[in-house]
Amino acid sequence: MNAEWLNALIGGGLIGVAVSLMLLFNGRVTGISGIINGSLKPQKGDFLWRILFILGLFVGGLFLKILRPESFTNTLETETYLTVIAGLLVGFGTIMGSGCTSGHGVCGISRFSIRSILATVVFISAGVLAVVLFRKWGVLP
Amino acid sequence: MKNALISFVVGLIFAIGLGISGMTQPQKVVGFLDLFGQWDPSLIFVMGGALAVHLVTYRLIRKQPHPLFDRQWHVPTKTEITPALMIGSIIFGIGWGLGGFCPGPGITSMASLELKPVIFVISMLVGMWIFRIVDQKMHFKK
């Protein structure tokens, strides 16, 4: 097993620990798109935990930036407008589909939720098809 | 208050996990999705590692009568397979393949102080907002 796979497994394990703590203490699933979306229309008593979670994601990033800057190696050379389109699609799609990689892919599958299992199969398949076509059309390098 | 502190710690650990695993490197994500090209399968182990932990802990935790800092569970209970679930997931998948970012890694990567993740996250927030406007008229999610 090479180092990349081992890192993926360790990182994945940490993600598993994180979502377990959220469930154990707060009784919530760690669905990141849902947590962000909920913070955009703040409800009383339902805002602080959301914004602090998002802050935690960012502060964790600062730790990585200092201690493990190679975590942010980005060699995907694409035009800025493509990043804009990608963001719009991810924002729109995750809210329409009620979840993303964390909520459906990790938390939902762990509950054996049929909705989440299906959603995960669909978004990974759509991603695979998208990359094949975008590469073919020269949109992605 | 204490549940918000837990959320912060969860976000922190989650971000470190994302960084170590390779999820904050868009070229790795696109490489993982490039199944019929130069496929980089390593990211399978991210989901594998997370599921290996949470498949077990989920069941242990749900044996408790309630969470430690709350009186009730807030776990989704919907079971209906809706067009919105499928279409939304397709749209998300296309965006994920195009940019190599999903929501969590987008936020965490803003700490790199590069411009791209910031542009991605702002666009993502706009996308969420557009969905809300459209949904008020169309009621995709009943």
PDB file of C-alpha atoms in Angstrom:
ATOM      1  CA  MET A   1       0.000   0.000   0.000  1.00  0.00           C
ATOM      2  CA  ASN A   2       1.592   3.310  -1.019  1.00  0.00           C
ATOM      3  CA  ALA A   3       1.749   6.501   1.038  1.00  0.00           C
ATOM      4  CA  GLU A   4      -1.045   8.275  -0.840  1.00  0.00           C
ATOM      5  CA  TRP A   5      -3.476   5.486  -0.104  1.00  0.00           C
ATOM      6  CA  LEU A   6      -2.409   5.379   3.512  1.00  0.00           C
ATOM      7  CA  ASN A   7      -2.873   9.152   3.842  1.00  0.00           C
ATOM      8  CA  ALA A   8      -6.299   8.867   2.249  1.00  0.00           C
ATOM      9  CA  LEU A   9      -7.215   6.163   4.736  1.00  0.00           C
ATOM     10  CA  ILE A  10      -5.919   8.120   7.746  1.00  0.00           C
ATOM     11  CA  GLY A  11      -7.606  11.334   6.578  1.00  0.00           C
ATOM     12  CA  GLY A  12     -10.813   9.440   5.951  1.00  0.00           C
ATOM     13  CA  GLY A  13     -10.584   7.904   9.420  1.00  0.00           C
ATOM     14  CA  LEU A  14     -10.271  11.394  10.938  1.00  0.00           C
ATOM     15  CA  ILE A  15     -13.368  12.469   9.018  1.00  0.00           C
ATOM     16  CA  GLY A  16     -15.140   9.427  10.447  1.00  0.00           C
ATOM     17  CA  VAL A  17     -14.075  10.458  13.962  1.00  0.00           C
ATOM     18  CA  ALA A  18     -15.262  14.046  13.360  1.00  0.00           C
ATOM     19  CA  VAL A  19     -18.757  13.064  12.185  1.00  0.00           C
ATOM     20  CA  SER A  20     -18.997  10.585  15.081  1.00  0.00           C
ATOM     21  CA  LEU A  21     -18.281  13.342  17.620  1.00  0.00           C
ATOM     22  CA  MET A  22     -20.944  15.551  16.013  1.00  0.00           C
ATOM     23  CA  LEU A  23     -23.480  12.731  16.360  1.00  0.00           C
ATOM     24  CA  LEU A  24     -22.428  11.698  19.867  1.00  0.00           C
ATOM     25  CA  PHE A  25     -22.511  15.195  21.381  1.00  0.00           C
ATOM     26  CA  ASN A  26     -24.965  17.157  19.225  1.00  0.00           C
ATOM     27  CA  GLY A  27     -27.066  14.389  17.699  1.00  0.00           C
ATOM     28  CA  ARG A  28     -26.552  15.820  14.229  1.00  0.00           C
ATOM     29  CA  VAL A  29     -25.258  14.601  10.899  1.00  0.00           C
ATOM     30  CA  THR A  30     -22.265  16.486   9.526  1.00  0.00           C
ATOM     31  CA  GLY A  31     -23.718  17.474   6.182  1.00  0.00           C
ATOM     32  CA  ILE A  32     -21.542  20.383   5.162  1.00  0.00           C
ATOM     33  CA  SER A  33     -23.726  21.807   2.367  1.00  0.00           C
ATOM     34  CA  GLY A  34     -26.748  21.695   4.689  1.00  0.00           C
ATOM     35  CA  ILE A  35     -24.856  23.327   7.553  1.00  0.00           C
ATOM     36  CA  ILE A  36     -23.713  26.146   5.251  1.00  0.00           C
ATOM     37  CA  ASN A  37     -27.167  26.583   3.724  1.00  0.00           C
ATOM     38  CA  GLY A  38     -28.778  26.765   7.158  1.00  0.00           C
ATOM     39  CA  SER A  39     -26.366  29.513   8.178  1.00  0.00           C
ATOM     40  CA  LEU A  40     -27.523  31.623   5.217  1.00  0.00           C
ATOM     41  CA  LYS A  41     -31.006  31.973   6.710  1.00  0.00           C
ATOM     42  CA  PRO A  42     -30.234  32.141  10.426  1.00  0.00           C
ATOM     43  CA  GLN A  43     -32.892  30.823  12.796  1.00  0.00           C
ATOM     44  CA  LYS A  44     -32.772  31.671  16.479  1.00  0.00           C
ATOM     45  CA  GLY A  45     -30.712  29.131  18.427  1.00  0.00           C
ATOM     46  CA  ASP A  46     -29.642  27.398  15.226  1.00  0.00           C
ATOM     47  CA  PHE A  47     -26.868  29.653  13.998  1.00  0.00           C
ATOM     48  CA  LEU A  48     -23.878  29.548  16.346  1.00  0.00           C
ATOM     49  CA  TRP A  49     -23.119  25.829  15.985  1.00  0.00           C
ATOM     50  CA  ARG A  50     -23.270  26.191  12.203  1.00  0.00           C
ATOM     51  CA  ILE A  51     -20.966  29.167  11.921  1.00  0.00           C
ATOM     52  CA  LEU A  52     -18.485  27.708  14.419  1.00  0.00           C
ATOM     53  CA  PHE A  53     -18.382  24.473  12.443  1.00  0.00           C
ATOM     54  CA  ILE A  54     -17.571  26.450   9.297  1.00  0.00           C
ATOM     55  CA  LEU A  55     -14.981  28.443  11.234  1.00  0.00           C
ATOM     56  CA  GLY A  56     -13.492  25.122  12.411  1.00  0.00           C
ATOM     57  CA  LEU A  57     -13.176  23.967   8.806  1.00  0.00           C
ATOM     58  CA  PHE A  58     -11.306  27.179   8.018  1.00  0.00           C
ATOM     59  CA  VAL A  59      -9.073  27.161  11.121  1.00  0.00           C
ATOM     60  CA  GLY A  60      -8.243  23.515  10.392  1.00  0.00           C
ATOM     61  CA  GLY A  61      -7.166  24.769   6.990  1.00  0.00           C
ATOM     62  CA  LEU A  62      -4.878  27.324   8.648  1.00  0.00           C
ATOM     63  CA  PHE A  63      -3.205  24.521  10.629  1.00  0.00           C
ATOM     64  CA  LEU A  64      -2.670  22.654   7.369  1.00  0.00           C
ATOM     65  CA  LYS A  65      -1.306  25.786   5.704  1.00  0.00           C
ATOM     66  CA  ILE A  66       1.327  26.110   8.443  1.00  0.00           C
ATOM     67  CA  LEU A  67       2.127  22.468   9.205  1.00  0.00           C
ATOM     68  CA  ARG A  68       1.378  20.715   5.930  1.00  0.00           C
ATOM     69  CA  PRO A  69       1.222  23.276   3.101  1.00  0.00           C
ATOM     70  CA  GLU A  70       1.456  20.561   0.439  1.00  0.00           C
ATOM     71  CA  SER A  71      -2.169  19.760   1.325  1.00  0.00           C
ATOM     72  CA  PHE A  72      -3.155  22.675  -0.890  1.00  0.00           C
ATOM     73  CA  THR A  73      -1.159  21.766  -3.974  1.00  0.00           C
ATOM     74  CA  ASN A  74      -3.433  22.693  -6.854  1.00  0.00           C
ATOM     75  CA  THR A  75      -2.121  21.787 -10.270  1.00  0.00           C
ATOM     76  CA  LEU A  76      -5.514  21.812 -11.974  1.00  0.00           C
ATOM     77  CA  GLU A  77      -5.008  24.668 -14.405  1.00  0.00           C
ATOM     78  CA  THR A  78      -8.441  25.931 -15.393  1.00  0.00           C
ATOM     79  CA  GLU A  79      -9.899  29.306 -16.299  1.00  0.00           C
ATOM     80  CA  THR A  80     -11.454  31.329 -13.487  1.00  0.00           C
ATOM     81  CA  TYR A  81     -14.901  31.328 -15.102  1.00  0.00           C
ATOM     82  CA  LEU A  82     -14.924  27.520 -14.840  1.00  0.00           C
ATOM     83  CA  THR A  83     -14.367  27.781 -11.078  1.00  0.00           C
ATOM     84  CA  VAL A  84     -17.349  30.138 -10.936  1.00  0.00           C
ATOM     85  CA  ILE A  85     -19.545  27.707 -12.876  1.00  0.00           C
ATOM     86  CA  ALA A  86     -18.321  24.801 -10.719  1.00  0.00           C
ATOM     87  CA  GLY A  87     -19.218  26.705  -7.546  1.00  0.00           C
ATOM     88  CA  LEU A  88     -22.672  27.651  -8.838  1.00  0.00           C
ATOM     89  CA  LEU A  89     -23.419  24.036  -9.802  1.00  0.00           C
ATOM     90  CA  VAL A  90     -22.126  22.645  -6.488  1.00  0.00           C
ATOM     91  CA  GLY A  91     -24.145  25.168  -4.462  1.00  0.00           C
ATOM     92  CA  PHE A  92     -27.347  24.702  -6.455  1.00  0.00           C
ATOM     93  CA  GLY A  93     -27.015  20.925  -6.788  1.00  0.00           C
ATOM     94  CA  THR A  94     -26.174  20.121  -3.171  1.00  0.00           C
ATOM     95  CA  ILE A  95     -29.168  22.041  -1.847  1.00  0.00           C
ATOM     96  CA  MET A  96     -31.525  20.651  -4.478  1.00  0.00           C
ATOM     97  CA  GLY A  97     -30.189  17.143  -3.790  1.00  0.00           C
ATOM     98  CA  SER A  98     -30.210  17.646   0.016  1.00  0.00           C
ATOM     99  CA  GLY A  99     -26.562  16.826   0.537  1.00  0.00           C
ATOM    100  CA  CYS A 100     -22.984  16.467  -0.602  1.00  0.00           C
ATOM    101  CA  THR A 101     -20.031  14.160  -0.100  1.00  0.00           C
ATOM    102  CA  SER A 102     -20.187  14.458   3.695  1.00  0.00           C
ATOM    103  CA  GLY A 103     -23.938  14.323   4.337  1.00  0.00           C
ATOM    104  CA  HIS A 104     -24.845  11.661   1.792  1.00  0.00           C
ATOM    105  CA  GLY A 105     -21.479  10.005   1.163  1.00  0.00           C
ATOM    106  CA  VAL A 106     -20.333   9.514   4.751  1.00  0.00           C
ATOM    107  CA  CYS A 107     -23.194  10.105   7.197  1.00  0.00           C
ATOM    108  CA  GLY A 108     -26.059   8.856   5.020  1.00  0.00           C
ATOM    109  CA  ILE A 109     -24.341   5.697   3.821  1.00  0.00           C
ATOM    110  CA  SER A 110     -23.384   4.887   7.425  1.00  0.00           C
ATOM    111  CA  ARG A 111     -27.097   4.974   8.327  1.00  0.00           C
ATOM    112  CA  PHE A 112     -27.873   2.748   5.311  1.00  0.00           C
ATOM    113  CA  SER A 113     -30.134   5.539   4.008  1.00  0.00           C
ATOM    114  CA  ILE A 114     -31.361   4.480   0.561  1.00  0.00           C
ATOM    115  CA  ARG A 115     -31.674   8.165  -0.430  1.00  0.00           C
ATOM    116  CA  SER A 116     -28.037   8.837   0.434  1.00  0.00           C
ATOM    117  CA  ILE A 117     -26.704   5.656  -1.170  1.00  0.00           C
ATOM    118  CA  LEU A 118     -28.527   6.547  -4.393  1.00  0.00           C
ATOM    119  CA  ALA A 119     -27.448  10.198  -4.254  1.00  0.00           C
ATOM    120  CA  THR A 120     -23.804   9.154  -3.768  1.00  0.00           C
ATOM    121  CA  VAL A 121     -23.892   6.726  -6.690  1.00  0.00           C
ATOM    122  CA  VAL A 122     -25.511   9.436  -8.825  1.00  0.00           C
ATOM    123  CA  PHE A 123     -23.124  12.292  -7.981  1.00  0.00           C
ATOM    124  CA  ILE A 124     -20.017  10.147  -8.378  1.00  0.00           C
ATOM    125  CA  SER A 125     -21.332   8.796 -11.706  1.00  0.00           C
ATOM    126  CA  ALA A 126     -22.206  12.314 -12.877  1.00  0.00           C
ATOM    127  CA  GLY A 127     -18.726  13.446 -11.822  1.00  0.00           C
ATOM    128  CA  VAL A 128     -17.070  10.617 -13.740  1.00  0.00           C
ATOM    129  CA  LEU A 129     -19.120  11.344 -16.855  1.00  0.00           C
ATOM    130  CA  ALA A 130     -18.453  15.080 -16.514  1.00  0.00           C
ATOM    131  CA  VAL A 131     -14.679  14.597 -16.259  1.00  0.00           C
ATOM    132  CA  VAL A 132     -14.649  12.237 -19.267  1.00  0.00           C
ATOM    133  CA  LEU A 133     -16.620  14.703 -21.389  1.00  0.00           C
ATOM    134  CA  PHE A 134     -14.842  17.851 -20.163  1.00  0.00           C
ATOM    135  CA  ARG A 135     -11.482  16.199 -20.939  1.00  0.00           C
ATOM    136  CA  LYS A 136     -12.736  15.133 -24.349  1.00  0.00           C
ATOM    137  CA  TRP A 137     -13.970  18.625 -25.138  1.00  0.00           C
ATOM    138  CA  GLY A 138     -10.775  20.217 -23.849  1.00  0.00           C
ATOM    139  CA  VAL A 139     -12.559  22.060 -21.028  1.00  0.00           C
ATOM    140  CA  LEU A 140     -10.374  20.293 -18.457  1.00  0.00           C
ATOM    141  CA  PRO A 141      -6.640  19.866 -19.133  1.00  0.00           C
TER     142      PRO A 141
ATOM    143  CA  MET B   1     -22.917  27.148  23.694  1.00  0.00           C
ATOM    144  CA  LYS B   2     -21.113  23.893  24.427  1.00  0.00           C
ATOM    145  CA  ASN B   3     -22.656  22.242  21.369  1.00  0.00           C
ATOM    146  CA  ALA B   4     -21.246  25.083  19.250  1.00  0.00           C
ATOM    147  CA  LEU B   5     -17.778  24.413  20.711  1.00  0.00           C
ATOM    148  CA  ILE B   6     -18.122  20.746  19.750  1.00  0.00           C
ATOM    149  CA  SER B   7     -19.068  21.872  16.225  1.00  0.00           C
ATOM    150  CA  PHE B   8     -15.892  23.931  16.045  1.00  0.00           C
ATOM    151  CA  VAL B   9     -13.755  20.949  17.097  1.00  0.00           C
ATOM    152  CA  VAL B  10     -15.594  18.710  14.615  1.00  0.00           C
ATOM    153  CA  GLY B  11     -14.921  21.230  11.829  1.00  0.00           C
ATOM    154  CA  LEU B  12     -11.266  21.378  12.835  1.00  0.00           C
ATOM    155  CA  ILE B  13     -10.757  17.606  12.825  1.00  0.00           C
ATOM    156  CA  PHE B  14     -12.763  17.295   9.610  1.00  0.00           C
ATOM    157  CA  ALA B  15     -10.529  19.854   7.889  1.00  0.00           C
ATOM    158  CA  ILE B  16      -7.320  18.119   8.990  1.00  0.00           C
ATOM    159  CA  GLY B  17      -8.779  14.853   7.673  1.00  0.00           C
ATOM    160  CA  LEU B  18      -9.585  16.487   4.343  1.00  0.00           C
ATOM    161  CA  GLY B  19      -6.071  17.903   4.051  1.00  0.00           C
ATOM    162  CA  ILE B  20      -4.248  14.679   4.934  1.00  0.00           C
ATOM    163  CA  SER B  21      -6.488  12.611   2.669  1.00  0.00           C
ATOM    164  CA  GLY B  22      -5.893  14.677  -0.478  1.00  0.00           C
ATOM    165  CA  MET B  23      -9.449  16.012  -0.816  1.00  0.00           C
ATOM    166  CA  THR B  24      -8.174  19.619  -0.804  1.00  0.00           C
ATOM    167  CA  GLN B  25      -6.205  18.994  -4.020  1.00  0.00           C
ATOM    168  CA  PRO B  26      -8.567  19.476  -6.987  1.00  0.00           C
ATOM    169  CA  GLN B  27      -6.296  17.609  -9.411  1.00  0.00           C
ATOM    170  CA  LYS B  28      -6.575  14.525  -7.173  1.00  0.00           C
ATOM    171  CA  VAL B  29     -10.368  14.757  -7.087  1.00  0.00           C
ATOM    172  CA  VAL B  30     -10.552  15.132 -10.852  1.00  0.00           C
ATOM    173  CA  GLY B  31      -8.036  12.265 -11.164  1.00  0.00           C
ATOM    174  CA  PHE B  32     -10.292  10.117  -8.983  1.00  0.00           C
ATOM    175  CA  LEU B  33     -13.297  10.888 -11.183  1.00  0.00           C
ATOM    176  CA  ASP B  34     -11.259  10.247 -14.355  1.00  0.00           C
ATOM    177  CA  LEU B  35     -12.223   6.577 -14.265  1.00  0.00           C
ATOM    178  CA  PHE B  36     -11.639   5.989 -17.974  1.00  0.00           C
ATOM    179  CA  GLY B  37      -8.479   8.102 -18.223  1.00  0.00           C
ATOM    180  CA  GLN B  38      -5.514   8.265 -15.860  1.00  0.00           C
ATOM    181  CA  TRP B  39      -7.503   7.076 -12.896  1.00  0.00           C
ATOM    182  CA  ASP B  40      -6.138   7.901  -9.431  1.00  0.00           C
ATOM    183  CA  PRO B  41      -8.037   5.511  -7.143  1.00  0.00           C
ATOM    184  CA  SER B  42      -6.456   6.705  -3.879  1.00  0.00           C
ATOM    185  CA  LEU B  43      -9.435   8.829  -2.827  1.00  0.00           C
ATOM    186  CA  ILE B  44     -11.603   5.709  -2.551  1.00  0.00           C
ATOM    187  CA  PHE B  45      -9.810   5.195   0.743  1.00  0.00           C
ATOM    188  CA  VAL B  46     -11.069   8.524   2.084  1.00  0.00           C
ATOM    189  CA  MET B  47     -14.648   7.341   1.960  1.00  0.00           C
ATOM    190  CA  GLY B  48     -13.444   3.871   2.960  1.00  0.00           C
ATOM    191  CA  GLY B  49     -11.703   5.201   6.067  1.00  0.00           C
ATOM    192  CA  ALA B  50     -14.594   7.441   7.068  1.00  0.00           C
ATOM    193  CA  LEU B  51     -17.131   4.652   6.600  1.00  0.00           C
ATOM    194  CA  ALA B  52     -14.956   2.104   8.432  1.00  0.00           C
ATOM    195  CA  VAL B  53     -15.178   4.345  11.498  1.00  0.00           C
ATOM    196  CA  HIS B  54     -18.713   5.683  11.206  1.00  0.00           C
ATOM    197  CA  LEU B  55     -20.495   2.477  10.188  1.00  0.00           C
ATOM    198  CA  VAL B  56     -19.492   1.178  13.626  1.00  0.00           C
ATOM    199  CA  THR B  57     -19.754   4.344  15.735  1.00  0.00           C
ATOM    200  CA  TYR B  58     -23.138   5.297  14.247  1.00  0.00           C
ATOM    201  CA  ARG B  59     -24.686   2.124  15.651  1.00  0.00           C
ATOM    202  CA  LEU B  60     -22.980   2.423  19.027  1.00  0.00           C
ATOM    203  CA  ILE B  61     -23.982   6.071  19.411  1.00  0.00           C
ATOM    204  CA  ARG B  62     -27.601   5.532  18.371  1.00  0.00           C
ATOM    205  CA  LYS B  63     -27.964   2.975  21.176  1.00  0.00           C
ATOM    206  CA  GLN B  64     -27.875   5.933  23.562  1.00  0.00           C
ATOM    207  CA  PRO B  65     -31.265   7.416  24.460  1.00  0.00           C
ATOM    208  CA  HIS B  66     -30.164  10.879  23.327  1.00  0.00           C
ATOM    209  CA  PRO B  67     -27.004  12.827  22.373  1.00  0.00           C
ATOM    210  CA  LEU B  68     -24.785  14.037  25.230  1.00  0.00           C
ATOM    211  CA  PHE B  69     -25.544  17.748  24.698  1.00  0.00           C
ATOM    212  CA  ASP B  70     -29.104  17.555  23.407  1.00  0.00           C
ATOM    213  CA  ARG B  71     -32.408  15.979  24.388  1.00  0.00           C
ATOM    214  CA  GLN B  72     -33.158  14.590  20.936  1.00  0.00           C
ATOM    215  CA  TRP B  73     -31.577  13.346  17.729  1.00  0.00           C
ATOM    216  CA  HIS B  74     -31.600  15.511  14.607  1.00  0.00           C
ATOM    217  CA  VAL B  75     -30.894  12.751  12.097  1.00  0.00           C
ATOM    218  CA  PRO B  76     -32.738  12.917   8.737  1.00  0.00           C
ATOM    219  CA  THR B  77     -35.585  10.430   8.438  1.00  0.00           C
ATOM    220  CA  LYS B  78     -36.810  11.005   4.862  1.00  0.00           C
ATOM    221  CA  THR B  79     -36.975   7.893   2.702  1.00  0.00           C
ATOM    222  CA  GLU B  80     -38.680   9.145  -0.452  1.00  0.00           C
ATOM    223  CA  ILE B  81     -36.653   9.066  -3.656  1.00  0.00           C
ATOM    224  CA  THR B  82     -37.550  12.358  -5.324  1.00  0.00           C
ATOM    225  CA  PRO B  83     -36.635  13.897  -8.691  1.00  0.00           C
ATOM    226  CA  ALA B  84     -34.975  16.744  -6.747  1.00  0.00           C
ATOM    227  CA  LEU B  85     -32.644  14.259  -5.015  1.00  0.00           C
ATOM    228  CA  MET B  86     -31.556  12.749  -8.321  1.00  0.00           C
ATOM    229  CA  ILE B  87     -31.358  15.936 -10.419  1.00  0.00           C
ATOM    230  CA  GLY B  88     -29.625  17.865  -7.631  1.00  0.00           C
ATOM    231  CA  SER B  89     -27.049  15.097  -7.248  1.00  0.00           C
ATOM    232  CA  ILE B  90     -26.374  15.105 -10.993  1.00  0.00           C
ATOM    233  CA  ILE B  91     -25.849  18.891 -10.956  1.00  0.00           C
ATOM    234  CA  PHE B  92     -23.569  18.620  -7.921  1.00  0.00           C
ATOM    235  CA  GLY B  93     -21.563  15.810  -9.571  1.00  0.00           C
ATOM    236  CA  ILE B  94     -20.969  17.894 -12.702  1.00  0.00           C
ATOM    237  CA  GLY B  95     -19.779  20.872 -10.637  1.00  0.00           C
ATOM    238  CA  TRP B  96     -17.567  18.624  -8.520  1.00  0.00           C
ATOM    239  CA  GLY B  97     -15.922  17.200 -11.643  1.00  0.00           C
ATOM    240  CA  LEU B  98     -15.481  20.639 -13.190  1.00  0.00           C
ATOM    241  CA  GLY B  99     -13.828  22.332 -10.208  1.00  0.00           C
ATOM    242  CA  GLY B 100     -12.495  19.457  -8.145  1.00  0.00           C
ATOM    243  CA  PHE B 101     -14.013  20.977  -5.003  1.00  0.00           C
ATOM    244  CA  CYS B 102     -16.957  19.861  -2.919  1.00  0.00           C
ATOM    245  CA  PRO B 103     -18.269  22.190  -0.163  1.00  0.00           C
ATOM    246  CA  GLY B 104     -16.035  21.177   2.781  1.00  0.00           C
ATOM    247  CA  PRO B 105     -12.701  21.199   0.938  1.00  0.00           C
ATOM    248  CA  GLY B 106     -13.737  24.526  -0.635  1.00  0.00           C
ATOM    249  CA  ILE B 107     -14.050  26.170   2.782  1.00  0.00           C
ATOM    250  CA  THR B 108     -10.892  24.551   4.171  1.00  0.00           C
ATOM    251  CA  SER B 109      -8.864  25.504   1.073  1.00  0.00           C
ATOM    252  CA  MET B 110      -9.689  29.188   1.561  1.00  0.00           C
ATOM    253  CA  ALA B 111      -7.036  29.033   4.302  1.00  0.00           C
ATOM    254  CA  SER B 112      -4.427  28.459   1.585  1.00  0.00           C
ATOM    255  CA  LEU B 113      -4.945  32.173   0.757  1.00  0.00           C
ATOM    256  CA  GLU B 114      -5.164  31.264  -2.924  1.00  0.00           C
ATOM    257  CA  LEU B 115      -7.848  32.989  -4.972  1.00  0.00           C
ATOM    258  CA  LYS B 116      -9.505  29.931  -6.526  1.00  0.00           C
ATOM    259  CA  PRO B 117     -11.095  28.434  -3.412  1.00  0.00           C
ATOM    260  CA  VAL B 118     -12.451  31.863  -2.456  1.00  0.00           C
ATOM    261  CA  ILE B 119     -14.027  32.268  -5.905  1.00  0.00           C
ATOM    262  CA  PHE B 120     -15.397  28.740  -5.631  1.00  0.00           C
ATOM    263  CA  VAL B 121     -16.972  29.295  -2.204  1.00  0.00           C
ATOM    264  CA  ILE B 122     -18.538  32.647  -3.131  1.00  0.00           C
ATOM    265  CA  SER B 123     -19.995  31.081  -6.288  1.00  0.00           C
ATOM    266  CA  MET B 124     -21.244  28.136  -4.240  1.00  0.00           C
ATOM    267  CA  LEU B 125     -23.056  30.464  -1.823  1.00  0.00           C
ATOM    268  CA  VAL B 126     -24.610  32.253  -4.798  1.00  0.00           C
ATOM    269  CA  GLY B 127     -25.663  28.859  -6.225  1.00  0.00           C
ATOM    270  CA  MET B 128     -27.340  27.977  -2.927  1.00  0.00           C
ATOM    271  CA  TRP B 129     -29.110  31.310  -2.920  1.00  0.00           C
ATOM    272  CA  ILE B 130     -30.254  30.879  -6.542  1.00  0.00           C
ATOM    273  CA  PHE B 131     -31.676  27.467  -5.680  1.00  0.00           C
ATOM    274  CA  ARG B 132     -33.641  28.996  -2.835  1.00  0.00           C
ATOM    275  CA  ILE B 133     -35.132  31.665  -5.116  1.00  0.00           C
ATOM    276  CA  VAL B 134     -35.977  29.129  -7.818  1.00  0.00           C
ATOM    277  CA  ASP B 135     -37.433  26.701  -5.277  1.00  0.00           C
ATOM    278  CA  GLN B 136     -39.772  29.346  -3.875  1.00  0.00           C
ATOM    279  CA  LYS B 137     -41.430  29.407  -7.291  1.00  0.00           C
ATOM    280  CA  MET B 138     -41.047  25.802  -8.416  1.00  0.00           C
ATOM    281  CA  HIS B 139     -41.268  23.878  -5.106  1.00  0.00           C
ATOM    282  CA  PHE B 140     -38.833  21.140  -6.112  1.00  0.00           C
ATOM    283  CA  LYS B 141     -38.464  20.115  -2.499  1.00  0.00           C
ATOM    284  CA  LYS B 142     -41.884  19.568  -1.033  1.00  0.00           C
TER     285      LYS B 142
END
